[in-house]
Coordinates of C-alpha atoms in Angstrom, one line a residue:
Chain H
M78 CA 99.8 -35.5 -2.1
I79 CA 98.3 -34.5 -5.0
R80 CA 95.6 -38.0 -4.3
F81 CA 94.9 -36.4 -1.0
I82 CA 94.2 -33.2 -2.2
A83 CA 92.2 -33.8 -4.3
V84 CA 90.5 -36.5 -2.5
R85 CA 89.6 -33.1 0.0
I86 CA 88.1 -31.0 -2.7
L87 CA 85.7 -33.8 -4.5
R88 CA 84.3 -34.0 -0.5
A89 CA 84.0 -30.6 -0.6
M90 CA 82.1 -30.3 -3.7
I91 CA 80.3 -33.1 -2.7
T92 CA 79.4 -31.3 0.8
I93 CA 78.4 -27.9 -1.3
F94 CA 75.7 -30.0 -3.8
A95 CA 74.6 -31.6 0.0
V96 CA 73.7 -27.9 1.3
V97 CA 72.2 -26.5 -2.0
T98 CA 70.4 -29.8 -2.4
F99 CA 69.1 -29.5 1.0
A100 CA 68.3 -26.2 1.4
F101 CA 66.3 -26.7 -2.2
V102 CA 63.9 -29.1 -0.6
V103 CA 63.6 -27.8 3.1
L104 CA 62.6 -24.6 1.3
R105 CA 59.7 -26.1 -1.1
M106 CA 58.4 -28.5 0.9
S107 CA 57.6 -26.2 3.8
G108 CA 54.9 -24.5 1.3
D109 CA 53.8 -22.8 -1.0
P110 CA 55.5 -19.1 -1.6
A111 CA 52.6 -18.1 -3.2
Q112 CA 50.3 -18.3 -0.2
V113 CA 52.7 -16.0 1.6
M114 CA 54.0 -14.2 -0.7
L115 CA 50.2 -12.9 -2.1
G116 CA 47.8 -13.5 1.1
P117 CA 44.9 -15.5 1.6
D118 CA 42.5 -13.7 0.1
V119 CA 44.6 -13.5 -4.0
P120 CA 42.5 -14.8 -7.1
Q121 CA 44.0 -18.1 -8.4
E122 CA 44.5 -16.4 -11.8
A123 CA 47.1 -13.7 -9.6
V124 CA 48.2 -17.4 -7.8
D125 CA 48.9 -19.4 -10.9
A126 CA 50.5 -15.9 -12.7
F127 CA 52.8 -16.0 -9.7
R128 CA 53.7 -19.8 -9.3
R129 CA 54.3 -19.4 -13.2
S130 CA 56.6 -16.1 -12.7
W131 CA 58.8 -17.7 -10.9
G132 CA 58.7 -21.6 -12.3
L133 CA 56.6 -22.9 -9.1
D134 CA 54.0 -24.6 -11.5
Q135 CA 57.0 -27.3 -12.6
P136 CA 57.5 -30.7 -11.7
L137 CA 59.5 -30.1 -8.3
W138 CA 62.3 -32.2 -10.1
I139 CA 62.5 -30.0 -13.4
Q140 CA 62.5 -27.1 -10.7
Y141 CA 65.5 -28.1 -9.2
L142 CA 67.7 -28.7 -12.2
A143 CA 66.8 -25.5 -13.0
Y144 CA 67.7 -25.0 -9.9
I145 CA 71.1 -26.3 -10.0
K146 CA 71.7 -24.8 -13.8
S147 CA 71.4 -21.2 -13.0
I148 CA 73.9 -22.0 -9.3
F149 CA 76.7 -23.3 -11.6
S150 CA 76.2 -20.0 -14.0
G151 CA 76.6 -18.4 -11.0
D152 CA 72.8 -16.9 -11.0
F153 CA 71.2 -17.4 -7.2
G154 CA 68.1 -15.9 -8.1
V155 CA 66.1 -12.6 -6.8
S156 CA 64.7 -11.4 -4.4
M157 CA 60.8 -12.4 -4.6
R158 CA 60.6 -9.3 -1.8
D159 CA 61.9 -6.3 -3.2
K160 CA 62.6 -8.1 -6.7
A161 CA 67.1 -7.4 -5.9
S162 CA 69.3 -10.3 -7.2
A163 CA 70.3 -12.4 -4.2
L164 CA 73.5 -12.7 -4.2
D165 CA 73.8 -8.3 -4.7
L166 CA 71.1 -8.7 -1.4
V167 CA 73.7 -10.4 0.6
L168 CA 76.6 -9.6 -0.8
Q169 CA 76.1 -6.1 0.7
R170 CA 75.6 -7.5 3.9
V171 CA 79.1 -9.8 4.0
P172 CA 81.1 -6.1 5.1
A173 CA 78.9 -5.6 8.0
T174 CA 79.6 -8.4 9.1
L175 CA 83.4 -8.7 8.5
Q176 CA 83.2 -5.8 10.6
L177 CA 82.8 -7.2 13.9
T178 CA 83.7 -11.2 13.1
L179 CA 87.5 -10.0 12.1
P180 CA 88.1 -8.2 15.3
A181 CA 86.8 -10.7 17.3
L182 CA 88.8 -13.0 16.0
L183 CA 91.7 -11.5 16.0
L184 CA 90.7 -10.8 19.6
K185 CA 90.3 -14.3 20.4
L186 CA 93.5 -15.8 19.1
A187 CA 95.2 -12.8 20.6
L188 CA 93.7 -13.7 24.0
G189 CA 92.4 -17.2 24.1
I190 CA 95.9 -19.1 22.2
P191 CA 98.9 -16.6 24.8
A192 CA 96.3 -17.5 27.9
G193 CA 96.1 -21.2 27.3
V194 CA 100.0 -21.7 26.2
Y195 CA 101.3 -19.1 29.6
A196 CA 98.4 -21.4 31.6
A197 CA 100.0 -24.9 30.5
L198 CA 103.6 -23.2 30.9
H199 CA 103.0 -22.5 35.0
R200 CA 100.6 -25.1 35.7
Q201 CA 98.4 -26.0 39.0
S202 CA 99.4 -21.6 39.7
F203 CA 97.4 -19.3 40.4
A204 CA 97.4 -17.6 36.4
D205 CA 96.2 -20.8 35.6
R206 CA 93.8 -21.9 37.6
G207 CA 92.3 -18.1 36.7
V208 CA 92.5 -19.4 33.1
I209 CA 90.5 -22.8 33.4
L210 CA 88.2 -21.0 35.7
L211 CA 87.2 -17.3 33.0
A212 CA 87.3 -19.9 30.0
V213 CA 84.7 -22.3 31.3
L214 CA 82.6 -19.4 32.5
G215 CA 83.4 -18.3 28.8
F216 CA 81.6 -20.6 26.8
T217 CA 79.2 -21.5 29.6
I218 CA 78.0 -18.2 29.9
P219 CA 75.3 -18.1 26.4
S220 CA 76.2 -15.3 23.2
F221 CA 72.8 -13.6 23.9
V222 CA 72.9 -13.8 28.0
M223 CA 76.4 -12.6 27.7
G224 CA 75.2 -9.6 25.6
L225 CA 71.8 -8.6 27.4
L226 CA 74.8 -8.8 30.5
L227 CA 76.7 -6.9 28.8
V228 CA 74.3 -4.0 27.6
L229 CA 72.6 -3.7 31.0
I230 CA 76.1 -2.6 32.5
F231 CA 77.6 -0.6 30.0
A232 CA 74.7 0.8 28.4
V233 CA 71.9 0.7 30.8
T234 CA 74.4 1.9 34.5
L235 CA 77.1 2.8 33.2
G236 CA 75.8 4.7 30.0
V237 CA 79.6 4.7 28.6
L238 CA 78.6 2.8 25.2
P239 CA 75.9 2.0 23.1
S240 CA 73.4 -0.6 23.4
G241 CA 72.8 -0.8 19.2
G242 CA 73.0 0.6 16.2
Q243 CA 76.0 0.3 13.6
D244 CA 76.9 4.5 13.1
T245 CA 80.5 4.6 14.6
W246 CA 82.9 2.1 15.6
V247 CA 82.0 2.8 19.0
H248 CA 79.4 0.9 18.5
G249 CA 81.3 -2.0 17.4
I250 CA 82.5 -2.3 20.6
L251 CA 80.1 -4.1 22.8
P252 CA 78.7 -6.9 20.5
T253 CA 82.6 -7.8 19.5
V254 CA 83.6 -8.6 22.9
T255 CA 80.7 -10.7 22.7
M256 CA 81.0 -12.4 20.2
S257 CA 85.0 -13.2 21.3
I258 CA 84.1 -14.0 24.6
G259 CA 83.6 -17.4 24.6
G260 CA 85.8 -18.3 21.7
I261 CA 89.0 -17.3 24.0
G262 CA 88.0 -19.6 26.7
I263 CA 87.9 -22.8 23.9
L264 CA 91.0 -21.9 22.5
A265 CA 92.3 -21.1 25.4
R266 CA 91.4 -24.1 26.8
F267 CA 92.8 -26.4 24.0
S268 CA 95.7 -24.4 23.3
R269 CA 96.2 -25.6 27.3
S270 CA 95.5 -28.7 26.7
A271 CA 97.0 -29.0 23.4
M272 CA 100.7 -27.3 25.4
I273 CA 100.2 -30.3 27.7
E274 CA 99.8 -32.8 26.3
V275 CA 103.0 -31.9 23.5
M276 CA 105.5 -30.5 27.0
G277 CA 105.2 -33.7 28.5
Q278 CA 106.4 -35.4 25.5
P279 CA 110.6 -37.6 25.7
Y280 CA 111.3 -35.2 22.1
I281 CA 110.5 -32.0 24.4
R282 CA 112.9 -33.6 27.4
T283 CA 115.7 -34.1 24.8
A284 CA 115.8 -30.7 23.4
S285 CA 116.0 -29.1 27.4
A286 CA 118.3 -31.3 28.0
K287 CA 120.5 -31.0 25.7
G288 CA 120.5 -27.5 26.7
L289 CA 118.6 -25.6 24.8
K290 CA 117.6 -22.2 26.1
W291 CA 114.1 -23.1 28.0
H292 CA 112.8 -20.1 25.3
D293 CA 113.8 -21.9 22.1
V294 CA 112.4 -25.0 23.1
V295 CA 109.0 -23.7 24.0
W296 CA 108.9 -21.5 21.0
N297 CA 111.0 -24.5 18.0
H298 CA 110.0 -27.5 19.9
A299 CA 106.6 -27.3 21.2
L300 CA 104.8 -24.4 19.8
P301 CA 104.8 -26.2 16.0
N302 CA 103.5 -29.7 17.4
A303 CA 100.9 -28.1 19.8
A304 CA 99.6 -26.1 16.9
V305 CA 97.5 -28.8 14.9
P306 CA 94.7 -29.1 17.5
I307 CA 94.8 -25.7 17.1
V308 CA 95.0 -24.8 13.9
T309 CA 91.2 -27.3 14.2
I310 CA 89.7 -25.3 16.0
V311 CA 90.5 -21.5 14.4
G312 CA 90.1 -23.2 11.2
F313 CA 86.2 -23.2 12.7
M314 CA 85.9 -20.0 13.9
V315 CA 87.3 -18.4 10.1
G316 CA 84.6 -20.7 9.1
S317 CA 82.1 -19.0 10.9
L318 CA 82.9 -15.8 10.7
I319 CA 80.0 -15.1 8.6
A320 CA 77.4 -17.4 10.6
G321 CA 78.7 -16.8 13.7
A322 CA 77.0 -13.6 14.5
V323 CA 73.4 -14.4 13.7
V324 CA 73.0 -13.9 17.5
V325 CA 74.9 -11.3 18.5
E326 CA 73.4 -9.0 15.5
S327 CA 69.6 -9.6 16.4
I328 CA 71.1 -8.1 20.1
F329 CA 72.6 -5.7 18.8
S330 CA 70.6 -4.2 15.4
W331 CA 73.2 -4.9 13.7
P332 CA 72.8 -4.4 10.1
G333 CA 74.6 -7.7 9.3
I334 CA 74.2 -11.4 7.3
G335 CA 72.9 -12.4 10.2
R336 CA 70.0 -10.0 10.5
L337 CA 69.3 -10.4 6.8
L338 CA 69.0 -14.6 7.4
I339 CA 66.3 -13.9 10.0
V340 CA 64.2 -10.8 8.1
S341 CA 64.1 -13.1 5.3
V342 CA 63.6 -16.4 6.3
S343 CA 60.6 -14.3 8.4
N344 CA 59.1 -12.9 5.2
R345 CA 59.9 -17.0 3.5
D346 CA 62.0 -15.5 1.0
L347 CA 62.8 -18.1 -0.9
A348 CA 66.1 -17.4 -2.7
V349 CA 67.9 -14.6 -0.1
V350 CA 68.1 -17.4 2.2
Q351 CA 68.6 -20.1 0.1
C352 CA 71.8 -17.7 -1.4
I353 CA 73.3 -17.0 2.4
L354 CA 73.3 -20.8 2.9
L355 CA 75.0 -21.6 -0.2
N356 CA 77.3 -18.9 1.1
I357 CA 78.0 -19.9 4.9
A358 CA 77.9 -23.4 4.1
A359 CA 80.7 -22.1 0.8
T360 CA 83.2 -20.1 3.5
M361 CA 82.7 -23.2 6.2
V362 CA 84.0 -25.8 3.4
V363 CA 86.9 -23.7 2.7
S364 CA 87.7 -23.6 5.3
N365 CA 87.7 -26.7 6.8
L366 CA 89.3 -27.9 2.9
V367 CA 92.4 -25.4 4.2
V368 CA 92.7 -26.2 7.7
D369 CA 93.2 -30.4 5.9
L370 CA 95.4 -29.0 3.5
L371 CA 97.2 -27.3 6.7
Y372 CA 97.3 -30.8 8.8
G373 CA 99.2 -32.0 5.9
W374 CA 102.0 -28.8 5.7
L375 CA 102.3 -29.0 9.5
D376 CA 102.1 -32.7 10.1
P377 CA 103.4 -35.2 7.8
R378 CA 102.2 -38.3 8.7
L379 CA 98.6 -37.3 8.1
R380 CA 99.6 -37.5 3.9
S381 CA 99.4 -40.9 3.8
N382 CA 97.0 -42.2 6.0
A383 CA 94.1 -39.1 4.8
A384 CA 94.4 -39.7 1.7
H385 CA 93.3 -43.7 1.5
Chain A
M194 CA 76.8 -60.1 75.3
A195 CA 79.8 -57.6 75.8
T196 CA 80.6 -59.0 72.0
I197 CA 77.6 -57.7 70.9
N198 CA 77.7 -54.3 72.5
L199 CA 81.3 -54.2 70.8
S200 CA 80.2 -54.6 67.8
E201 CA 76.7 -52.3 67.8
T202 CA 79.3 -49.4 69.0
S203 CA 81.7 -49.8 66.6
R204 CA 78.9 -49.5 63.5
T205 CA 76.6 -47.0 65.1
P206 CA 79.4 -44.6 64.0
G207 CA 79.1 -46.1 60.7
W208 CA 77.4 -45.9 57.8
Y209 CA 76.6 -42.2 57.1
A210 CA 79.6 -40.8 58.6
T211 CA 81.9 -43.1 56.8
F212 CA 79.7 -42.1 53.7
I213 CA 80.2 -38.0 54.3
T214 CA 84.0 -39.3 53.6
R215 CA 84.0 -41.6 51.6
L216 CA 82.2 -38.5 49.0
R217 CA 84.7 -35.8 50.5
R218 CA 87.5 -38.3 49.5
N219 CA 86.2 -39.3 46.1
V220 CA 84.2 -36.2 45.0
P221 CA 85.8 -32.5 44.8
F222 CA 83.8 -30.0 46.8
T223 CA 82.7 -27.7 43.2
V224 CA 81.8 -31.0 41.1
G225 CA 79.6 -31.7 44.8
L226 CA 77.8 -28.2 44.1
G227 CA 77.5 -28.8 40.3
I228 CA 75.8 -32.8 41.2
L229 CA 73.4 -30.6 43.9
W230 CA 72.5 -27.9 41.9
L231 CA 71.8 -30.7 39.1
A232 CA 69.2 -32.2 41.2
A233 CA 67.5 -29.4 42.4
V234 CA 67.0 -28.6 39.0
V235 CA 66.0 -31.9 37.8
V236 CA 63.7 -31.9 40.8
V237 CA 61.9 -29.3 39.8
A238 CA 61.6 -30.2 36.6
I239 CA 59.6 -33.1 37.5
F240 CA 57.6 -31.5 40.0
A241 CA 56.9 -28.2 38.4
D242 CA 53.1 -28.0 38.9
Q243 CA 53.0 -29.2 42.0
I244 CA 55.9 -26.5 43.6
R245 CA 55.6 -23.3 41.4
P246 CA 52.8 -20.4 43.3
Y247 CA 50.9 -19.7 40.5
D248 CA 49.6 -20.8 36.3
I249 CA 52.3 -19.7 34.4
T250 CA 49.3 -17.1 32.4
A251 CA 48.0 -16.0 35.7
M252 CA 47.9 -12.4 35.1
D253 CA 47.2 -9.7 37.9
L254 CA 47.6 -6.8 36.2
S255 CA 47.8 -4.3 39.3
S256 CA 50.7 -5.7 40.5
R257 CA 52.9 -5.3 36.5
L258 CA 56.8 -5.5 36.9
S259 CA 57.1 -5.5 40.6
R260 CA 60.3 -5.5 41.9
P261 CA 61.6 -8.9 43.2
G262 CA 61.6 -9.6 46.8
V263 CA 58.2 -9.2 47.9
L264 CA 56.4 -12.7 49.5
K265 CA 54.3 -12.1 47.2
H266 CA 56.4 -12.8 43.7
L267 CA 60.2 -13.5 45.5
L268 CA 61.3 -13.4 41.8
G269 CA 59.0 -10.1 40.6
T270 CA 56.3 -10.4 37.9
D271 CA 56.6 -9.0 33.7
E272 CA 54.9 -6.9 31.5
L273 CA 51.6 -8.7 32.4
G274 CA 52.1 -9.1 35.7
R275 CA 52.7 -13.2 35.6
D276 CA 55.1 -14.6 38.4
V277 CA 57.9 -14.5 37.0
L278 CA 59.5 -17.1 39.6
S279 CA 56.1 -19.3 38.1
R280 CA 57.5 -18.9 35.2
L281 CA 61.2 -19.9 35.3
L282 CA 60.4 -23.2 37.2
Q283 CA 58.1 -23.9 34.1
S284 CA 60.7 -23.4 31.7
V285 CA 63.2 -25.2 33.7
R286 CA 60.8 -27.9 33.0
V287 CA 60.1 -27.4 29.0
S288 CA 63.5 -26.5 28.5
L289 CA 64.9 -30.1 30.4
I290 CA 62.5 -32.7 28.9
I291 CA 63.4 -31.0 25.2
A292 CA 67.1 -31.6 26.3
F293 CA 67.1 -34.1 27.1
G294 CA 64.7 -36.2 24.4
A295 CA 67.1 -33.8 21.9
T296 CA 69.8 -35.9 24.2
I297 CA 68.6 -39.8 23.8
L298 CA 67.9 -39.3 19.5
S299 CA 70.8 -38.0 19.2
A300 CA 72.5 -40.2 20.9
V301 CA 69.9 -42.7 19.2
F302 CA 70.5 -42.2 15.8
G303 CA 73.8 -41.0 15.7
T304 CA 74.8 -44.7 17.6
A305 CA 73.0 -46.6 14.9
L306 CA 74.7 -44.6 12.0
G307 CA 77.4 -45.4 13.4
F308 CA 77.0 -49.2 14.0
A309 CA 75.4 -48.8 10.4
A310 CA 79.0 -48.1 8.8
A311 CA 81.0 -50.0 11.0
Q312 CA 79.1 -53.6 9.4
F313 CA 78.0 -53.0 5.8
R314 CA 81.6 -50.0 5.2
G315 CA 81.4 -49.4 1.5
A316 CA 78.9 -47.5 0.3
V317 CA 76.9 -47.5 3.4
E318 CA 79.6 -45.4 5.3
H319 CA 80.3 -43.0 2.2
L320 CA 77.0 -41.7 3.2
V321 CA 77.6 -41.2 6.5
L322 CA 80.7 -39.8 5.6
V323 CA 79.0 -36.8 3.9
L324 CA 76.4 -37.0 6.0
A325 CA 79.1 -35.5 8.7
D326 CA 80.2 -33.3 6.2
F327 CA 77.0 -31.5 5.5
Q328 CA 76.5 -31.2 9.0
A329 CA 79.8 -30.0 9.3
A330 CA 79.3 -27.5 6.4
L331 CA 76.2 -25.3 8.2
P332 CA 76.6 -24.3 11.7
F333 CA 73.4 -26.2 13.2
L334 CA 71.6 -22.6 14.2
I335 CA 71.1 -21.9 10.6
M336 CA 70.1 -25.0 9.8
S337 CA 67.4 -24.7 12.3
L338 CA 66.3 -21.1 11.4
A339 CA 65.7 -22.6 8.5
V340 CA 63.8 -25.2 9.1
L341 CA 62.0 -23.9 11.6
A342 CA 60.7 -20.7 10.0
F343 CA 59.8 -22.3 7.2
F344 CA 57.4 -25.2 8.7
G345 CA 56.9 -23.6 11.9
S346 CA 57.5 -24.0 15.2
S347 CA 56.4 -26.8 17.1
M348 CA 57.6 -28.9 20.1
V349 CA 57.4 -32.5 18.4
L350 CA 59.5 -30.7 15.9
L351 CA 61.7 -28.7 18.0
V352 CA 62.7 -32.3 19.5
C353 CA 63.2 -33.6 16.9
L354 CA 65.2 -30.9 14.9
M355 CA 67.8 -30.4 18.4
G356 CA 67.5 -34.5 18.5
F357 CA 69.8 -34.0 15.2
Y358 CA 72.8 -32.1 17.4
G359 CA 75.7 -33.8 18.0
W360 CA 74.6 -36.8 16.0
E361 CA 78.0 -37.0 14.1
R362 CA 80.1 -37.0 17.3
Y363 CA 78.1 -40.3 18.3
A364 CA 78.4 -41.9 14.6
R365 CA 82.1 -41.2 14.4
I366 CA 83.0 -42.8 18.5
A367 CA 80.6 -45.9 17.1
R368 CA 82.5 -46.4 13.4
G369 CA 85.9 -46.4 15.6
L370 CA 84.6 -48.5 18.7
A371 CA 82.3 -51.2 16.8
I372 CA 85.3 -51.1 13.5
S373 CA 88.2 -52.1 16.4
A374 CA 85.9 -54.1 18.5
S375 CA 85.3 -56.2 15.5
S376 CA 88.7 -56.9 15.5
Q377 CA 88.9 -58.3 18.7
G378 CA 88.3 -61.7 20.1
Y379 CA 84.8 -60.8 21.8
A380 CA 83.1 -60.3 19.1
A381 CA 84.5 -62.6 16.5
S382 CA 83.9 -65.3 19.4
V383 CA 80.3 -64.3 19.7
V384 CA 79.7 -64.6 15.6
Q385 CA 81.1 -67.7 15.1
L386 CA 78.9 -69.4 17.7
G387 CA 75.8 -68.0 15.3
A388 CA 75.0 -65.0 16.7
T389 CA 73.1 -62.1 14.8
P390 CA 74.2 -59.4 13.6
A391 CA 72.1 -57.6 16.0
R392 CA 72.2 -59.2 18.7
V393 CA 76.3 -58.6 18.2
Y394 CA 75.8 -55.0 18.3
F395 CA 73.3 -54.7 20.7
H396 CA 74.3 -57.3 23.6
H397 CA 77.8 -57.4 23.2
I398 CA 79.3 -53.8 21.7
L399 CA 77.0 -52.2 23.0
P400 CA 78.0 -52.3 26.4
N401 CA 81.7 -52.1 25.9
V402 CA 81.4 -48.8 24.1
A403 CA 78.5 -47.2 26.3
S404 CA 80.9 -45.2 28.3
M405 CA 82.2 -43.3 26.1
L406 CA 78.9 -42.6 24.5
I407 CA 77.6 -41.3 27.5
V408 CA 80.9 -39.2 27.8
S409 CA 79.0 -37.4 25.1
M410 CA 76.1 -37.5 25.9
T411 CA 77.3 -35.3 28.8
L412 CA 79.1 -33.2 25.9
T413 CA 75.8 -32.7 23.5
F414 CA 73.2 -31.8 26.9
P415 CA 74.8 -28.7 27.4
E416 CA 75.2 -27.4 24.3
I417 CA 71.5 -29.0 23.2
I418 CA 70.2 -26.3 26.2
L419 CA 72.4 -23.3 23.9
M420 CA 71.0 -24.2 20.9
E421 CA 67.0 -24.5 22.5
S422 CA 67.6 -21.1 24.5
G423 CA 69.3 -19.1 21.6
L424 CA 67.1 -20.4 19.1
S425 CA 64.1 -19.6 21.2
F426 CA 65.8 -16.0 22.6
L427 CA 64.9 -15.7 18.2
G428 CA 61.7 -16.7 18.7
L429 CA 61.3 -19.8 16.9
G430 CA 62.1 -21.8 19.8
V431 CA 59.4 -22.4 21.8
Q432 CA 56.0 -20.3 21.1
P433 CA 54.2 -18.6 24.2
P434 CA 52.2 -19.5 25.3
E435 CA 54.4 -22.5 26.2
T436 CA 57.7 -20.7 28.2
S437 CA 61.1 -22.0 28.4
L438 CA 64.6 -19.5 29.6
G439 CA 66.0 -18.7 26.2
N440 CA 62.4 -17.6 25.3
M441 CA 61.8 -16.0 28.9
V442 CA 65.3 -13.5 28.1
G443 CA 64.1 -13.0 24.3
F444 CA 61.1 -11.1 26.0
G445 CA 62.5 -9.4 28.6
R446 CA 65.0 -8.1 26.6
E447 CA 62.2 -5.6 26.1
Y448 CA 62.1 -4.3 30.1
L449 CA 66.2 -4.7 30.1
T450 CA 65.9 -1.5 31.4
R451 CA 62.9 -0.9 33.2
A452 CA 63.3 -4.9 34.8
P453 CA 65.9 -6.3 34.6
W454 CA 64.9 -8.9 36.2
I455 CA 62.7 -10.4 34.0
M456 CA 65.4 -11.4 31.9
L457 CA 68.4 -12.5 34.6
A458 CA 66.6 -14.4 36.6
P459 CA 66.4 -17.4 33.6
S460 CA 70.4 -16.2 33.2
V461 CA 71.4 -16.9 35.7
V462 CA 69.4 -20.5 35.6
I463 CA 70.9 -21.2 32.2
M464 CA 74.4 -20.3 33.4
L465 CA 74.4 -22.3 36.6
T466 CA 73.0 -25.0 34.7
T467 CA 75.6 -25.4 31.7
L468 CA 78.1 -24.6 34.0
S469 CA 77.4 -27.9 36.6
I470 CA 76.8 -30.2 33.6
S471 CA 80.2 -29.3 32.5
I472 CA 82.0 -29.2 35.5
V473 CA 80.3 -32.7 36.4
G474 CA 80.9 -34.3 32.5
D475 CA 84.6 -33.2 33.1
W476 CA 85.1 -34.9 36.1
L477 CA 82.5 -38.2 34.7
R478 CA 84.6 -38.7 31.9
D479 CA 88.0 -38.3 33.7
K480 CA 86.0 -41.4 35.4
L481 CA 85.1 -42.9 32.9
D482 CA 87.7 -42.7 30.0
P483 CA 90.3 -44.6 31.6
T484 CA 92.7 -43.4 28.3
L485 CA 92.4 -39.7 29.0
S486 CA 94.9 -38.8 31.2

């Protein structure tokens, strides 16, 4: 078990390291930040001074080592635009993003899993077909189309909900709904197929044959076994709590991480973009790690297999 | 003579009707609709230049934001008086070209890496796994945003970037199948006959794993369409004056209140296309993959 955990943690750390390297290489290779920040008509001395003050005159590998070193000491650099700490800028935006993504996650879990399980237990019924249809629709409609359609219906035509901004909780309704619809569809579909597979297993027949109540069969025998594939999807959703809102935040002018990313990317604000990439990757890797460990707990067979 | 007549009459109700009944029996109605829609989309993509009524940049300033349903501009016009229908046809073409190019790139790239991992094992395999972990850690949209913004968007870069989408899926499938195939008799026997690894992989293993790879292509294709339109919607994908489905939705958003048709037309096309691909893809998956039930 310890070996299993150790291997997972090592892989997670290698992944984070790869992301840091990727961010560094792509962002440094793509152009000279001095030119972008200062504009084309600046005298050479100013450009040199700028490059010296940001360490851009050093060879790339020295910059890279310095960058890795500063990250290990908790220093994520300073925004080139407004000289504030990049980490602070990013952390300021986290609550706004979570205000959307956490309710959306709850909505996905509360509607998606029950709908999928219900559909699986009532196969071929009217409800089952309805769930499948809505699920397929839910995840084939891209979020920006869904968001704009909702704005068109509820903000423009009916005028009952605001179309953008972050003033009251009412402003959060449309973005949250937009964000959760696709996930509800995906979860419903996965829960349904996981449940259908489990319900066909011999141990379910045994459990009902020995006279257990149907309720007990479903809750104690079927659901725990259907949990493994569902946990994978939920883990992915938890991992994208921070990253998943880029498009939706942009539609509803919501001041979260996604908006910050788009703004910093168009300003070529290296430190902030790197910091966001690192945060997103860290959330994703940690939640993947937790999912892997949960697997080991949910399904003891995986412990011995996965560590080899 | 009578016998010839008989055989002719028995054949004449013939091929067309049997074809239709056979089709009805084998292809569900929704799948048929999906196939029809996809065929129409492909035809539009190929002949976009010939069927579009106007040039995509042709402005008609006297009829700006005109409503759809008028014979002159069937789907209306946008803020510069450009014909929405013409732009829509061109967008279908651009989005489809990107999705096709990227799907093929990512299938080739992923399969090659998967085979390499299966052939060399050891360090190569670990490297592929680390790359796959990396891909899973950084959402594709975020990675593309960073790359496109810093390198500037161009059609070639966009296709290459999208060509990385979903490679890890092919790599995983190709690696797993290649490892299990090389333990089976047919691969071992051609190795015994003196075949080079390249010959074993491309002539013997690839045909055996092709159906699984095609299945994952039907999964990747609509996702790439959505990814490209998402990026274009954010202004980082296809750049004007060229147009794509997401790009049209993105620009149409400015006129949501006054001219919703600019944004509705491409939205409907995106929805119907991805819906058709997933319906047809599901059906194809059931047909091609006997292990799924």
